[in-house]
Structures are given as C-alpha cells and as structure tokens.
Coordinates of N, CA and C in Angstrom, one line a residue:
M9 N -68.2 -63.1 45.3 CA -69.1 -63.1 44.2 C -70.1 -64.3 44.2
K10 N -69.7 -65.4 44.8 CA -70.6 -66.5 44.9 C -71.8 -66.1 45.8
K11 N -71.5 -65.4 46.9 CA -72.6 -65.0 47.8 C -73.6 -64.1 47.1
K12 N -73.2 -63.2 46.3 CA -74.1 -62.3 45.6 C -75.0 -63.1 44.6
K13 N -74.4 -64.0 43.9 CA -75.2 -64.8 43.0 C -76.3 -65.6 43.8
S14 N -75.9 -66.2 44.9 CA -76.8 -67.0 45.6 C -78.0 -66.1 46.2
K15 N -77.7 -64.9 46.6 CA -78.7 -64.0 47.0 C -79.7 -63.7 45.9
K16 N -79.2 -63.5 44.7 CA -80.1 -63.2 43.6 C -81.0 -64.4 43.3
S17 N -80.4 -65.6 43.3 CA -81.2 -66.8 43.0 C -82.2 -67.0 44.1
Q18 N -81.9 -66.6 45.4 CA -82.9 -66.8 46.4 C -84.1 -65.9 46.2
T19 N -83.8 -64.7 45.9 CA -85.0 -63.8 45.7 C -85.8 -64.2 44.5
K20 N -85.2 -64.7 43.4 CA -86.0 -65.2 42.3 C -86.8 -66.5 42.7
S21 N -86.2 -67.4 43.5 CA -86.9 -68.6 43.9 C -88.1 -68.2 44.9
N22 N -87.9 -67.2 45.7 CA -89.0 -66.7 46.6 C -90.1 -66.2 45.7
K23 N -89.8 -65.4 44.7 CA -90.9 -64.9 43.9 C -91.6 -66.1 43.2
N24 N -90.9 -67.0 42.7 CA -91.5 -68.2 42.0 C -92.3 -69.0 43.0
N25 N -91.9 -69.1 44.2 CA -92.7 -69.9 45.2 C -94.0 -69.1 45.5
Q26 N -94.0 -67.8 45.6 CA -95.2 -67.1 45.8 C -96.1 -67.2 44.6
E27 N -95.6 -67.1 43.4 CA -96.5 -67.3 42.2 C -97.1 -68.7 42.2
L28 N -96.2 -69.7 42.5 CA -96.8 -71.1 42.5 C -97.8 -71.2 43.5
G29 N -97.7 -70.6 44.7 CA -98.7 -70.7 45.7 C -100.0 -70.1 45.3
Q30 N -99.9 -69.0 44.6 CA -101.1 -68.3 44.1 C -101.8 -69.2 43.0
T31 N -101.0 -69.8 42.1 CA -101.6 -70.6 41.1 C -102.2 -71.9 41.7
K32 N -101.6 -72.4 42.7 CA -102.1 -73.6 43.4 C -103.4 -73.3 44.1
N33 N -103.5 -72.1 44.7 CA -104.8 -71.7 45.4 C -105.9 -71.5 44.3
S34 N -105.6 -70.9 43.2 CA -106.6 -70.7 42.2 C -107.0 -72.0 41.6
A35 N -106.1 -72.9 41.4 CA -106.4 -74.2 40.8 C -107.3 -75.0 41.8
K36 N -107.0 -74.9 43.1 CA -107.9 -75.5 44.1 C -109.3 -74.9 44.0
L37 N -109.4 -73.6 43.9 CA -110.7 -73.0 43.9 C -111.5 -73.4 42.6
V38 N -110.8 -73.5 41.5 CA -111.5 -73.9 40.2 C -111.9 -75.3 40.4
L39 N -111.1 -76.2 40.9 CA -111.5 -77.6 41.0 C -112.7 -77.7 42.0
F40 N -112.7 -76.9 43.1 CA -113.8 -77.0 44.0 C -115.1 -76.5 43.4
V41 N -115.0 -75.4 42.6 CA -116.2 -74.9 42.0 C -116.8 -75.9 41.0
F42 N -115.9 -76.4 40.1 CA -116.4 -77.3 39.0 C -116.6 -78.7 39.6
G43 N -116.1 -79.0 40.7 CA -116.4 -80.4 41.3 C -117.6 -80.4 42.2
I44 N -117.8 -79.4 43.0 CA -118.9 -79.4 43.9 C -120.1 -78.7 43.3
G45 N -119.9 -77.8 42.4 CA -121.1 -77.1 41.7 C -122.0 -78.0 41.0
P46 N -121.6 -78.8 40.1 CA -122.5 -79.7 39.5 C -123.2 -80.7 40.4
I47 N -122.5 -81.1 41.5 CA -123.2 -82.0 42.4 C -124.3 -81.3 43.1
I48 N -124.1 -80.1 43.5 CA -125.2 -79.3 44.2 C -126.3 -79.1 43.2
G49 N -126.0 -78.8 41.9 CA -127.0 -78.6 40.9 C -127.8 -79.8 40.7
I50 N -127.2 -81.0 40.7 CA -127.9 -82.3 40.5 C -128.8 -82.5 41.6
I51 N -128.4 -82.2 42.9 CA -129.2 -82.5 44.1 C -130.4 -81.5 44.0
I52 N -130.2 -80.3 43.6 CA -131.4 -79.3 43.6 C -132.3 -79.8 42.5
F53 N -131.8 -80.3 41.3 CA -132.7 -80.7 40.3 C -133.5 -81.9 40.7
L54 N -132.9 -82.9 41.3 CA -133.6 -84.1 41.8 C -134.6 -83.7 42.9
Y55 N -134.3 -82.8 43.8 CA -135.2 -82.4 44.8 C -136.4 -81.7 44.2
S56 N -136.2 -80.9 43.2 CA -137.3 -80.2 42.5 C -138.2 -81.2 41.8
K57 N -137.7 -82.4 41.4 CA -138.5 -83.4 40.7 C -139.2 -84.3 41.7
G58 N -138.9 -84.2 43.0 CA -139.5 -85.0 44.0 C -138.8 -86.3 44.2
F59 N -137.5 -86.4 43.9 CA -136.7 -87.6 44.0 C -136.5 -88.0 45.4
F60 N -136.4 -87.1 46.3 CA -136.1 -87.4 47.7 C -137.4 -87.5 48.6
N61 N -138.5 -87.3 48.0 CA -139.8 -87.5 48.7 C -140.1 -88.9 48.8
S62 N -140.6 -89.3 50.0 CA -141.0 -90.7 50.2 C -142.2 -91.1 49.4
P63 N -142.2 -92.2 48.8 CA -143.4 -92.6 48.0 C -144.6 -92.9 48.8
N64 N -145.8 -92.4 48.4 CA -147.0 -92.7 49.1 C -147.6 -94.0 48.6
I65 N -147.7 -95.0 49.5 CA -148.2 -96.3 49.0 C -149.6 -96.4 49.6

C-alpha cells in the first residue's frame, strides 16, 4: 500500500512541477516585456528628439 501512495504522490508532484515551469516561463516573459519594453521606448523617444545626434558647433 505504501508503494501505491508514493506513485500517486509522484504523479501529482510531476503535474505541479510542469505547472510551476509554465508559470515561471510566463513570469520571465512578462518581466522581459515590461523590463525591456520601456527602455526601448525611451531610446526611440530620445532618438526622435535628436538626443543621440552630435551637436553642431
């Protein structure tokens, strides 16, 4: 009987590990989008305002 219980707990833990892996991947994606997105937006904004152009003296 102990072996049957351990098999059931193993299948449950495998499902939990797969769900945790999916949530970790989605969390990484969200952090990447909200972390890198604003930086790219700021760079585009500054470039459009001429921030990266060398000044003409």
